Tab-separated table of C-alpha atoms and ligand atoms in Angstrom:
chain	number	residue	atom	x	y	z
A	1	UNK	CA	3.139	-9.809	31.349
A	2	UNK	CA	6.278	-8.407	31.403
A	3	UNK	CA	8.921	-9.209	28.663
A	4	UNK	CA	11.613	-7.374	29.317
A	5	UNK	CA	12.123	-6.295	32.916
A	6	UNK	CA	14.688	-7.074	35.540
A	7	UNK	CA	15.563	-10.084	38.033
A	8	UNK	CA	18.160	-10.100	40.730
A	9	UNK	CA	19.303	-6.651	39.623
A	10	UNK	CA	19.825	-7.802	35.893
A	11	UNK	CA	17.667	-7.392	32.864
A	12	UNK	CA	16.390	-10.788	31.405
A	13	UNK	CA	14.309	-11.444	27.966
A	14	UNK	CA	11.336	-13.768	28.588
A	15	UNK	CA	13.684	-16.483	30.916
A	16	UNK	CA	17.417	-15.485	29.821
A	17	UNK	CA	19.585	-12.936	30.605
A	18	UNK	CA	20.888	-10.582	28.289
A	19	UNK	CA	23.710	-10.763	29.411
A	20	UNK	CA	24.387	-14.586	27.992
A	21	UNK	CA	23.128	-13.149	25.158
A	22	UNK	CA	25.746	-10.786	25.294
A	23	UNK	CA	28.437	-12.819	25.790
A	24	UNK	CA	27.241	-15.412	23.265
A	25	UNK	CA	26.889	-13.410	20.363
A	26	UNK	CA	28.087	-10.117	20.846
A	27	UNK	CA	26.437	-6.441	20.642
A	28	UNK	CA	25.020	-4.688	19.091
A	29	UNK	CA	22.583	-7.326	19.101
A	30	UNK	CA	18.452	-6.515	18.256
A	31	UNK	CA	16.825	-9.114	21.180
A	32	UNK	CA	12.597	-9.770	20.401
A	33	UNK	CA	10.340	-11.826	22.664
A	34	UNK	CA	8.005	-14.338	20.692
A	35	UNK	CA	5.844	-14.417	24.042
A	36	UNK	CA	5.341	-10.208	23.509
A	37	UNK	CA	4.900	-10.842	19.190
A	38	UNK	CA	2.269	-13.330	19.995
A	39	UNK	CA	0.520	-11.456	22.982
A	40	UNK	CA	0.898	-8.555	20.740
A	41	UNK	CA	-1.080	-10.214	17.494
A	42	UNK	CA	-3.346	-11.650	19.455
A	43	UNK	CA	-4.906	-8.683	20.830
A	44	UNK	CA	-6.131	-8.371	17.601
A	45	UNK	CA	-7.419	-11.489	16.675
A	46	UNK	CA	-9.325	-11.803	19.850
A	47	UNK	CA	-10.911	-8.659	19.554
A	48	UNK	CA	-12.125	-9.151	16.010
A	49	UNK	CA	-13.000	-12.935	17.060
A	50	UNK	CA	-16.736	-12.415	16.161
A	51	UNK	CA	-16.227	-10.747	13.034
A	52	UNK	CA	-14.449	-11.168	9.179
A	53	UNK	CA	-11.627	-10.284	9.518
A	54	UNK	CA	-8.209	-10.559	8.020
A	55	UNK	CA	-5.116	-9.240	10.180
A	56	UNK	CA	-2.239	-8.173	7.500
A	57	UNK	CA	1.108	-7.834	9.431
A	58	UNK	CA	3.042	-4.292	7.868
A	59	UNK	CA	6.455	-6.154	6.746
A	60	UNK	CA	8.387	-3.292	6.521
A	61	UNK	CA	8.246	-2.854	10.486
A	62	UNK	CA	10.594	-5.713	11.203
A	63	UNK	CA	10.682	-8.644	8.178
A	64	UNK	CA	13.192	-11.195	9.329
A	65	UNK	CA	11.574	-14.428	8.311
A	66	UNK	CA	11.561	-15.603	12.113
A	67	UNK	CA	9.337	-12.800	13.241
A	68	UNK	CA	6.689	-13.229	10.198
A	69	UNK	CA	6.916	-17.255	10.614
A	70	UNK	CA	5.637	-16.701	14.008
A	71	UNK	CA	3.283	-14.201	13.119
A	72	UNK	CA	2.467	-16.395	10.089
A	73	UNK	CA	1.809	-19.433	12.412
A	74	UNK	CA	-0.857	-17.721	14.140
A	75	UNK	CA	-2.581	-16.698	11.185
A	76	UNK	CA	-1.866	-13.557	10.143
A	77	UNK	CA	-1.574	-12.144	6.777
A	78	UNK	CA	0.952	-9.802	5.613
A	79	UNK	CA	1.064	-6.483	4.188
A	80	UNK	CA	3.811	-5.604	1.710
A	81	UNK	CA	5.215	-2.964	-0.528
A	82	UNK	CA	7.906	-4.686	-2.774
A	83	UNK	CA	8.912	-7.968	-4.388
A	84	UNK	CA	11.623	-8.597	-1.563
A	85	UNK	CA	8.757	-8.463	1.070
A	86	UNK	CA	6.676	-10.865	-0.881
A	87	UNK	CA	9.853	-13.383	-0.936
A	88	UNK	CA	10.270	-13.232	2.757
A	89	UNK	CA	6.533	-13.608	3.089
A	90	UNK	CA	6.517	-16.797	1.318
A	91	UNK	CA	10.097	-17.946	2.457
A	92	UNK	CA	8.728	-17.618	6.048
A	93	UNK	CA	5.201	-19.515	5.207
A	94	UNK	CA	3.250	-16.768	4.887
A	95	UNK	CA	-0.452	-17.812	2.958
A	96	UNK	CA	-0.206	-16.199	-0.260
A	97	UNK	CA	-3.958	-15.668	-0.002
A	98	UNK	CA	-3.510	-13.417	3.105
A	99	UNK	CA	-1.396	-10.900	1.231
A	100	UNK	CA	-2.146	-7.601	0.357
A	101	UNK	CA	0.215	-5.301	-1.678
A	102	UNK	CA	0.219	-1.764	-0.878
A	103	UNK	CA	3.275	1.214	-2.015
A	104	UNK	CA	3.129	3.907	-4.549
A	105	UNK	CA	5.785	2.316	-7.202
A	106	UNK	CA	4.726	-1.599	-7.905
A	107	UNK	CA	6.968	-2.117	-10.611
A	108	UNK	CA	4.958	-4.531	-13.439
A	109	UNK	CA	7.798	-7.616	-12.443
A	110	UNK	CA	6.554	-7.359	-9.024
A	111	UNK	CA	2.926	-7.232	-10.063
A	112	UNK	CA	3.214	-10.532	-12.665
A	113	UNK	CA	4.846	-12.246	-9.305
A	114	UNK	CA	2.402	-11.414	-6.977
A	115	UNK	CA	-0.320	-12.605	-9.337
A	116	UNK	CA	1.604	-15.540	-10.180
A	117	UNK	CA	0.687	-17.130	-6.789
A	118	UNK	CA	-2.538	-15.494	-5.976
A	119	UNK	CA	-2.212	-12.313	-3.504
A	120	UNK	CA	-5.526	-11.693	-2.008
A	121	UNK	CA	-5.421	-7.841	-2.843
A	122	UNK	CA	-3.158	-5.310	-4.620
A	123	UNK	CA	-3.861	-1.859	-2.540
A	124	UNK	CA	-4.163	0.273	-5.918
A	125	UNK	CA	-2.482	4.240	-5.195
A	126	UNK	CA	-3.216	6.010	-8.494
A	127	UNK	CA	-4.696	5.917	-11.900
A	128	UNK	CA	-1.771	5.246	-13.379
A	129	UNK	CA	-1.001	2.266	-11.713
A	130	UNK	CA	-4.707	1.104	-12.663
A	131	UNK	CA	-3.319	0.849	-15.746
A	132	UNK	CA	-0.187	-0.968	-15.755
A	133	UNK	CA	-1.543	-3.638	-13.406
A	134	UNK	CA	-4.620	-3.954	-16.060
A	135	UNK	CA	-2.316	-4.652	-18.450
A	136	UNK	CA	-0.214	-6.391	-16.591
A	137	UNK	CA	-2.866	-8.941	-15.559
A	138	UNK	CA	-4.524	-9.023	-18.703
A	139	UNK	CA	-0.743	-10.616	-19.987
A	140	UNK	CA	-0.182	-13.092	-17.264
A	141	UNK	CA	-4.119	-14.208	-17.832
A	142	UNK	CA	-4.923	-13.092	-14.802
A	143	UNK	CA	-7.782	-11.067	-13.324
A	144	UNK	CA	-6.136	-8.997	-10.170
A	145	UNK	CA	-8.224	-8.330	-7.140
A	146	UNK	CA	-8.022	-4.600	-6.457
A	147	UNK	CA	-8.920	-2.101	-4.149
A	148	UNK	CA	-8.199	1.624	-4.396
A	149	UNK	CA	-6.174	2.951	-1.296
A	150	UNK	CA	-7.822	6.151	-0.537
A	151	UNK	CA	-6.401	9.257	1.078
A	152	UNK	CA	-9.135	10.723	3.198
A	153	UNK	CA	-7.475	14.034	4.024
A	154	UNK	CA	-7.563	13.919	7.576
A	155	UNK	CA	-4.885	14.837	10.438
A	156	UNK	CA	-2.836	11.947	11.963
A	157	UNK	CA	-1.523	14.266	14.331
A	158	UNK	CA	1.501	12.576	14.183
A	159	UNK	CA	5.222	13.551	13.389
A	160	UNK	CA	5.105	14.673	9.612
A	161	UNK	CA	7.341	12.193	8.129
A	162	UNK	CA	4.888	9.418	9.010
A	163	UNK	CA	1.973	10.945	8.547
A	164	UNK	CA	0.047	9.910	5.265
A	165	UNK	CA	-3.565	10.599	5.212
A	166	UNK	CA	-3.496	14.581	4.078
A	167	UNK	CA	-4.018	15.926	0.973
A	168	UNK	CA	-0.190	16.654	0.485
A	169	UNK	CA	1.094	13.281	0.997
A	170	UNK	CA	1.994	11.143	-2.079
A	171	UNK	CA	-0.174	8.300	-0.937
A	172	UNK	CA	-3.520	7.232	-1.737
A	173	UNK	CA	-6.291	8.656	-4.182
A	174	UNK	CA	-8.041	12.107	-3.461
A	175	UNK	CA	-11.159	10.449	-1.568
A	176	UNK	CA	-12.921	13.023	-3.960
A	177	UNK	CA	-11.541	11.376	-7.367
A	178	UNK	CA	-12.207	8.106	-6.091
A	179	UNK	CA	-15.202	6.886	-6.907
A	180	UNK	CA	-14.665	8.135	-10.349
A	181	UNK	CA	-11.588	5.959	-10.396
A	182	UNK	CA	-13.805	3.393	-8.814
A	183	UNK	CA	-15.807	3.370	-11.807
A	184	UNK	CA	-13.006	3.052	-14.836
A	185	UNK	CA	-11.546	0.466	-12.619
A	186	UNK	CA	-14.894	-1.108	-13.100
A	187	UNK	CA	-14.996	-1.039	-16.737
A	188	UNK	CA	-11.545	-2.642	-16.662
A	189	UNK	CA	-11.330	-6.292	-18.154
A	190	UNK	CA	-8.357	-7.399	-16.068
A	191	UNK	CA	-9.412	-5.935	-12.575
A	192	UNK	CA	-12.115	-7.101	-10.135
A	193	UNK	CA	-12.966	-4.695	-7.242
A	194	UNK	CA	-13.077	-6.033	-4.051
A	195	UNK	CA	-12.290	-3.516	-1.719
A	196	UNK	CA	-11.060	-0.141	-0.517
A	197	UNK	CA	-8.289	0.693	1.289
A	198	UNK	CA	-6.898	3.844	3.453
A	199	UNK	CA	-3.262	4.198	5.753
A	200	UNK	CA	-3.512	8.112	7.580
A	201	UNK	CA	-0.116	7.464	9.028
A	202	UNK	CA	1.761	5.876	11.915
A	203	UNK	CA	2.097	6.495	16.015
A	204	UNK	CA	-1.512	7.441	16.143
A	205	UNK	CA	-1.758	8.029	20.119
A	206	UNK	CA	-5.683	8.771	19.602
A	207	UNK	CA	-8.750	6.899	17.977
A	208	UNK	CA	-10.454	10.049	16.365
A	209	UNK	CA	-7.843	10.402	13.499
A	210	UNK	CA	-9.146	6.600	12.105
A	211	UNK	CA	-13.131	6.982	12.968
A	212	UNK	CA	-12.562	10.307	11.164
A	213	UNK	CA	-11.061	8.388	8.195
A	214	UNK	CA	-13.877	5.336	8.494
A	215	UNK	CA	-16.681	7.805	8.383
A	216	UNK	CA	-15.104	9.458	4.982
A	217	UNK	CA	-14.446	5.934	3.745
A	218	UNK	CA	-18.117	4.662	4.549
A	219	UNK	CA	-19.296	7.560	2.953
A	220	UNK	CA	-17.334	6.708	-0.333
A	221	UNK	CA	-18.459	2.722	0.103
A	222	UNK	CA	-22.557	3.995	0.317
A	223	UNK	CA	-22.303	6.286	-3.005
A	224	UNK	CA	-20.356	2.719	-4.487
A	225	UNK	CA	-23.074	0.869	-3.814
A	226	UNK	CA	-25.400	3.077	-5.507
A	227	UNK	CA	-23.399	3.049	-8.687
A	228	UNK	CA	-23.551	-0.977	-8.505
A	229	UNK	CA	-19.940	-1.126	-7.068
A	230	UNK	CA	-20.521	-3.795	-4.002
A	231	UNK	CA	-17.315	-4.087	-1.856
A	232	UNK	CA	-16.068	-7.095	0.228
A	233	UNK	CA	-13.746	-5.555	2.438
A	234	UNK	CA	-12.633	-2.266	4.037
A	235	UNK	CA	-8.989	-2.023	4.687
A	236	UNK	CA	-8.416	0.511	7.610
A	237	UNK	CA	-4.219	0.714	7.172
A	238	UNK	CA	-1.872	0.593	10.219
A	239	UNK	CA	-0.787	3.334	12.606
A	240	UNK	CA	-1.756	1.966	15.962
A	241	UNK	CA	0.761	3.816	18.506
A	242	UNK	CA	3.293	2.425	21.722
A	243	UNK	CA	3.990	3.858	24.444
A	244	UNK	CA	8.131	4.638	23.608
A	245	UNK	CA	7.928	7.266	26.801
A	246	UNK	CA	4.681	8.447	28.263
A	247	UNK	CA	2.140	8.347	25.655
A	248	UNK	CA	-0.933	6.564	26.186
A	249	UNK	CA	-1.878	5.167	22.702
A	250	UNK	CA	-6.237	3.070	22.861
A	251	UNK	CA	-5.447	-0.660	23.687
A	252	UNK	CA	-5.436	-2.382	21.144
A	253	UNK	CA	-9.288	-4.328	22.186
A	254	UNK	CA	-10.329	-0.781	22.503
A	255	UNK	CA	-9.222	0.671	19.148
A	256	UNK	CA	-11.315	-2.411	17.599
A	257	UNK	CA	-14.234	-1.961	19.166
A	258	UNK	CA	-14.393	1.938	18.608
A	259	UNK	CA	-13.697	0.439	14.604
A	260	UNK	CA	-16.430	-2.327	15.062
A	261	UNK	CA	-19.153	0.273	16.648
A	262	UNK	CA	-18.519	2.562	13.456
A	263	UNK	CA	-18.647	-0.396	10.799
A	264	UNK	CA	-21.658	-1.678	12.665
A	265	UNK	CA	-23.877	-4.232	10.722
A	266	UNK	CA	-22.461	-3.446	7.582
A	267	UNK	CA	-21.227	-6.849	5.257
A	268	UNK	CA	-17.676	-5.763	5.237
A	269	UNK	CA	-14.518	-8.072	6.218
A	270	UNK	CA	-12.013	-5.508	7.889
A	271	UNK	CA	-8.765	-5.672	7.146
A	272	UNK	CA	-5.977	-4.405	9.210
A	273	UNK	CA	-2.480	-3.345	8.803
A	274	UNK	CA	-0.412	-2.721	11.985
A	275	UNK	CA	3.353	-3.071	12.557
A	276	UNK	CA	4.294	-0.911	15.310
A	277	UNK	CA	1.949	-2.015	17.350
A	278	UNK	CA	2.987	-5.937	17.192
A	279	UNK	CA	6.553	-5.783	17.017
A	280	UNK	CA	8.203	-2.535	18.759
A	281	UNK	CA	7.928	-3.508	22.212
A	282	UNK	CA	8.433	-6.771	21.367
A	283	UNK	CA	12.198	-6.252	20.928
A	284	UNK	CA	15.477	-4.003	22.329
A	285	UNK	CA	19.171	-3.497	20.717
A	286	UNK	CA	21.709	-4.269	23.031
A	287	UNK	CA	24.696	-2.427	22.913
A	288	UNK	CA	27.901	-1.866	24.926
A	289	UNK	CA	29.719	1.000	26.058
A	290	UNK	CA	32.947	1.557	24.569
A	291	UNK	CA	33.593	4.746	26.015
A	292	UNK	CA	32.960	7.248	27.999
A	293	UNK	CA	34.279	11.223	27.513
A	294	UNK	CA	32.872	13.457	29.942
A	295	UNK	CA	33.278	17.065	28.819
A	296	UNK	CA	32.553	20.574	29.805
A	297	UNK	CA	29.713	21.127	28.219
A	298	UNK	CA	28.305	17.665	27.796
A	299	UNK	CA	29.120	14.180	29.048
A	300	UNK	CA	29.053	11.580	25.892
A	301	UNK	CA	29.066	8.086	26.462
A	302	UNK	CA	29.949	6.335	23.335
A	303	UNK	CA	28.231	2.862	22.759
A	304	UNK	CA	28.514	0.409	20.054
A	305	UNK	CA	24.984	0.920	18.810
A	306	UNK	CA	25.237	3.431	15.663
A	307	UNK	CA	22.774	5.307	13.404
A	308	UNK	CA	23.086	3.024	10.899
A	309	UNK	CA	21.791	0.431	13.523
A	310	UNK	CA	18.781	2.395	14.771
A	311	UNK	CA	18.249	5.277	12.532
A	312	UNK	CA	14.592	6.452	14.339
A	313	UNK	CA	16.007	9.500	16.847
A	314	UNK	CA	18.116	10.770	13.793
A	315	UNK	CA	15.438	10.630	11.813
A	316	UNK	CA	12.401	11.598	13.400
A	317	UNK	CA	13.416	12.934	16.928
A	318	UNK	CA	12.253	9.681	18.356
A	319	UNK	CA	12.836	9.172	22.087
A	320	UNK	CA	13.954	5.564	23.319
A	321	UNK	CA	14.106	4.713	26.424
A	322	UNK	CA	18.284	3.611	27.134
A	323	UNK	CA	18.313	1.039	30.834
A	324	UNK	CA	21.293	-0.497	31.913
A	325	UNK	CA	21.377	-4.153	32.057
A	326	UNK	CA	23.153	-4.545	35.029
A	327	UNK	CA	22.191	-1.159	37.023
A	328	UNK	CA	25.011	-0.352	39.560
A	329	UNK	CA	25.252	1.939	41.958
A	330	UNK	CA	27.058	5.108	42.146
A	331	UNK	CA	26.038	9.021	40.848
A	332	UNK	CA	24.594	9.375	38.141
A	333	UNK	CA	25.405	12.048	35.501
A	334	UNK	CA	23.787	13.266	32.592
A	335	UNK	CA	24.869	11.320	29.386
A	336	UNK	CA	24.241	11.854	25.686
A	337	UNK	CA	24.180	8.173	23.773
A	338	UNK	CA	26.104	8.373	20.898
A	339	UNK	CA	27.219	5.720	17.967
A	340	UNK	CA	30.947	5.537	16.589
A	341	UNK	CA	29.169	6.833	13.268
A	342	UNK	CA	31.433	9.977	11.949
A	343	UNK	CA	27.649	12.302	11.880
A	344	UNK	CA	26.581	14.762	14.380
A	345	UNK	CA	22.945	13.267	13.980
A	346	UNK	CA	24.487	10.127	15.333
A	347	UNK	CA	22.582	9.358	18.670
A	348	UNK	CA	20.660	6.857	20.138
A	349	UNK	CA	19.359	9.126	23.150
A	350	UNK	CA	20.725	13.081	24.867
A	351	UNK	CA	20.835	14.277	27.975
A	352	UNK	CA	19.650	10.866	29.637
A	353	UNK	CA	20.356	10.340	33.669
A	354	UNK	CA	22.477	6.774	34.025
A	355	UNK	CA	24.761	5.897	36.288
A	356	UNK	CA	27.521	4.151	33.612
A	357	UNK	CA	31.037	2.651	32.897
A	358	UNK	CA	33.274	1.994	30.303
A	359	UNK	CA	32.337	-2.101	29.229
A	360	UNK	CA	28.434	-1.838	30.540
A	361	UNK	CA	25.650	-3.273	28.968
A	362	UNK	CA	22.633	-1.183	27.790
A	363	UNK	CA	19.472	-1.718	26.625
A	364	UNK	CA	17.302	0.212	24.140
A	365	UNK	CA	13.847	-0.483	24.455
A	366	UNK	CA	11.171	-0.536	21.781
A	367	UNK	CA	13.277	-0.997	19.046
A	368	UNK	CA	11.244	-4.459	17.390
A	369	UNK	CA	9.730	-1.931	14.722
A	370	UNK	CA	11.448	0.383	12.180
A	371	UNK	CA	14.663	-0.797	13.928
A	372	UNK	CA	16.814	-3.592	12.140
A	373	UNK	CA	14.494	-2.811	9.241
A	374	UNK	CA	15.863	0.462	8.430
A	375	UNK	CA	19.501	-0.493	9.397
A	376	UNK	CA	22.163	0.324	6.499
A	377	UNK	CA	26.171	-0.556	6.309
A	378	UNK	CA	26.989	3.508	6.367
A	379	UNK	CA	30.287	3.607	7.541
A	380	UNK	CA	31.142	-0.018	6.408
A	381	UNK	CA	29.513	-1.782	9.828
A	382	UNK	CA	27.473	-4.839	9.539
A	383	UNK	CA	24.416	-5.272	10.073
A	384	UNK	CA	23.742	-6.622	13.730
A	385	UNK	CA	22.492	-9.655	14.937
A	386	UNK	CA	19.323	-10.549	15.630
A	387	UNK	CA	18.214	-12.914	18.257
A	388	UNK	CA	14.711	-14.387	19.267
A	389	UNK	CA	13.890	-15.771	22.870
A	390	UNK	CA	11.496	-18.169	23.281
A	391	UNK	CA	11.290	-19.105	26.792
A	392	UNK	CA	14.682	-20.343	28.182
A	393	UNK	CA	15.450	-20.837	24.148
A	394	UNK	CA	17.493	-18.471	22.475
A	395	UNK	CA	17.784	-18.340	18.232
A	396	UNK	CA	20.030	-16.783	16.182
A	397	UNK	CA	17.523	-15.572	13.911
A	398	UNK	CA	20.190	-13.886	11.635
A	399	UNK	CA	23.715	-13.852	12.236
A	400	UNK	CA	25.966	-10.574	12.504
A	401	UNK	CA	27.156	-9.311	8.989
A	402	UNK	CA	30.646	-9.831	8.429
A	403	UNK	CA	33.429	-8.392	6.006
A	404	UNK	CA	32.470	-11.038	3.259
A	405	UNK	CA	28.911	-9.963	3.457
A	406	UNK	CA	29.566	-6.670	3.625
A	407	UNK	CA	31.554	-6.286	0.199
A	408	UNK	CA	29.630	-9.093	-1.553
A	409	UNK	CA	28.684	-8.245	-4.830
A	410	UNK	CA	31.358	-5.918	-5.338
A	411	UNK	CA	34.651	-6.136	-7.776
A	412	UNK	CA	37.684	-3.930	-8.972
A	413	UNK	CA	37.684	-2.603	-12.422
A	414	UNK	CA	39.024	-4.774	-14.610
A	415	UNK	CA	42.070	-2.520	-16.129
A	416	UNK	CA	42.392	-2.908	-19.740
A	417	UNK	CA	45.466	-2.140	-21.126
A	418	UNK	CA	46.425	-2.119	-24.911
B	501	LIG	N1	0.166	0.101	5.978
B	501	LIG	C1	0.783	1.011	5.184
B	501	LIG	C2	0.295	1.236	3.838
B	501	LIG	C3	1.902	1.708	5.681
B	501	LIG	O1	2.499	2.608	4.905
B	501	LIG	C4	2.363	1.454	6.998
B	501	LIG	C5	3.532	2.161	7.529
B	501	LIG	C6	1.689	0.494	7.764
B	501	LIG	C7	0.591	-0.164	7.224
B	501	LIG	C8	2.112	0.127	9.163
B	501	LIG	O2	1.987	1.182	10.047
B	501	LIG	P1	2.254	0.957	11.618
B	501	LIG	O3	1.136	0.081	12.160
B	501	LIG	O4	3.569	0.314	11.766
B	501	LIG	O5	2.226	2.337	12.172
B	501	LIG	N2	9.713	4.334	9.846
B	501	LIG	C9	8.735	5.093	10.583
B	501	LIG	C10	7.328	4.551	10.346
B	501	LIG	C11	6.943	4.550	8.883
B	501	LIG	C12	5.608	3.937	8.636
B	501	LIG	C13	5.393	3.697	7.192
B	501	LIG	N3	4.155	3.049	6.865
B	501	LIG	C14	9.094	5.081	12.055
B	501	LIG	O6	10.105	4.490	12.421
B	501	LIG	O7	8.411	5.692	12.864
């Protein structure tokens, strides 16, 4: 089913038009569809009906309490990578017991919280960090679950800045080193292992890159076994792809059951970790045009809609598709989307064929993931709003930032003078 698509010549979310939302609450605006979250998360679920398993949402790809409330009421767990995650987890019902904590920097006041109420796994990254959470545990009384995160050195074949799985990343444990970490880990007082854990990176548009990384991993569980280390679950990370243009990513029930024919019989819950794939066609940023300034060389069409709103072409050459709400007719030129942001790197899309005025809507599709999530205040702009659609219903799920919020916190020097 279509989410997002048009109706007498104007683009509607679910059963409302964006343009009410528009005019209602202004633009930039980030628009998601619960009906595409929940179609989205349950492709999962289904898939893995007949089998443990334990779907853990990746917060960072769009954490506003709404979107993991909805996620959180139809099951799912949640994957996180700081304290702040794990309080919008639990602000948005999230079961702590579903939680898994993953990142390279837990800092020990994040640890003694997320043993406080009972995470059901802390994704371990180094030997160090073995350590401090030993310690850690052993202070708060606590024995914490572990598993090591792994880094499999394999390709991703994906852009480099979200790639994770190779040897040169920062993430994970050599697979080599790990079942020698494995094994001090088991000597540790304060730890119980109870899993192991790899991410190879994001926008994976091909299965091979994780049955490559299974194999290694199931290799690495076998030669556990032998040393007496028996494992409950196997925790394959995120990185499902979307289509943003023309890529053809594995469905989602496809990607499972190339997973499920690898893990075969074996006694192993899997554990997931996807965020892209759930939320980033499940939502678009609306913006408006504010001006248009055709040119000799180039034609830019200015829109409301900034960097700091949508910060994936600038930072990773990432291609969104930019539709007019209302299309109209006329010719069409060649236009390059650009925010009010004072940067050359500040564009939403170039060179893209629209047929445009001055005070038209636009819509910029995929954005639910690594969208609102990254946004900053560079340039002093608030944050945008972020609406959910639920059938005819539309929420404000958080409301635009303002000036208030945007200096809050802050205070002049108090000027001392003797
Ligand atoms: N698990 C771990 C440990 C991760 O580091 C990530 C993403 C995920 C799960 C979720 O991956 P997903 O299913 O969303 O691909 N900001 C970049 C993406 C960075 C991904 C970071 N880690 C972007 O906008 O493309």
């Amino acid at each position: 089913m279509a989410h997002f698509y048009y109706n007498h010549g104007e683009m509607f979310a679910e059963n409302v038009a964006l343009e009410t939302i528009a005019e209602n609450y202004g633009t930039p605006t980030y628009v998601y569809s619960r009906s595409a979250l929940t179609e989205h998360f349950l492709a999962y679920q289904v898939a893995l009906a007949n089998r443990s398993h334990l779907i853990c949402y990746a917060v960072k790809a769009n954490s506003n309490i709404a979107v993991l409330n909805v996620l959180a009421q139809l099951g799912a767990g949640f994957d996180i990578v700081s304290g702040g995650e794990l309080e919008r987890v639990i602000a948005a019902g999230g079961d702590p017991k579903k939680i898994i904590f993953s990142g390279v920097g837990k800092k020990p006041s994040e640890m003694e919280k997320a043993l406080a109420i009972d995470i059901h796994c802390f994704n371990v990254e180094s030997e160090a960090e073995l350590d401090v959470l030993n310690a850690v545990a052993r202070a708060c009384g606590k024995i914490a679950p572990i598993s090591l995160r792994v880094n499999p050195d394999v390709d991703a074949n994906t852009h480099p800045y979200i790639s994770t799985g190779l040897r040169e990343n920062k993430f994970g444990i050599d697979i080599h080193e790990a079942l020698e970490v494995y094994l001090k880990a088991a000597q540790m007082e304060s730890l119980n292992i109870i899993g192991v854990d790899c991410h190879i990176g994001s926008q994976l548009t091909e299965t091979e890159p994780f049955i490559d990384a299974l194999s290694r991993v199931l290799t690495l569980v076998d030669r556990l076994q032998d040393h007496g280390v028996n494992l409950k679950h196997l925790d394959l990370g995120g990185g499902l792809g979307v289509c943003y243009k023309d890529e053809i990513p594995p469905r989602t029930d496809d990607y499972i059951k190339e997973i499920l024919l690898h893990l075969d019989k074996r006694d192993l819950t899997l554990i997931l970790e996807p965020g892209r794939s759930i939320t980033a066609n499940a939502g678009i940023l609306l913006t408006t045009v504010e001006y248009l300034k055709p040119g000799q060389e180039k034609n830019f069409a200015i829109v409301d809609a900034a960097m700091n709103d949508m910060i994936r072409p600038a930072l990773y050459q990432a291609w969104l598709a930019i539709d007019p709400v209302t299309p109209r007719v006329g010719i069409a030129r060649k236009w390059d989307v650009v925010g009010p942001i004072c940067e050359t790197g500040d564009f939403i899309g170039k060179d893209r064929t629209l047929t445009i005025a001055q005070g038209d809507l636009l819509c910029i599709k995929s954005a639910g993931a690594y969208g609102f999530s990254m946004s900053s205040n560079y340039n002093s702009r608030g944050k945008a709003a972020e609406i959910m659609v639920d059938g005819d219903n539309i929420h404000e799920i958080r409301q635009r930032e303002n000036f208030k919020d945007l200096m809050r916190g802050e205070s002049l020097i108090s000027d001392h003078k003797e």
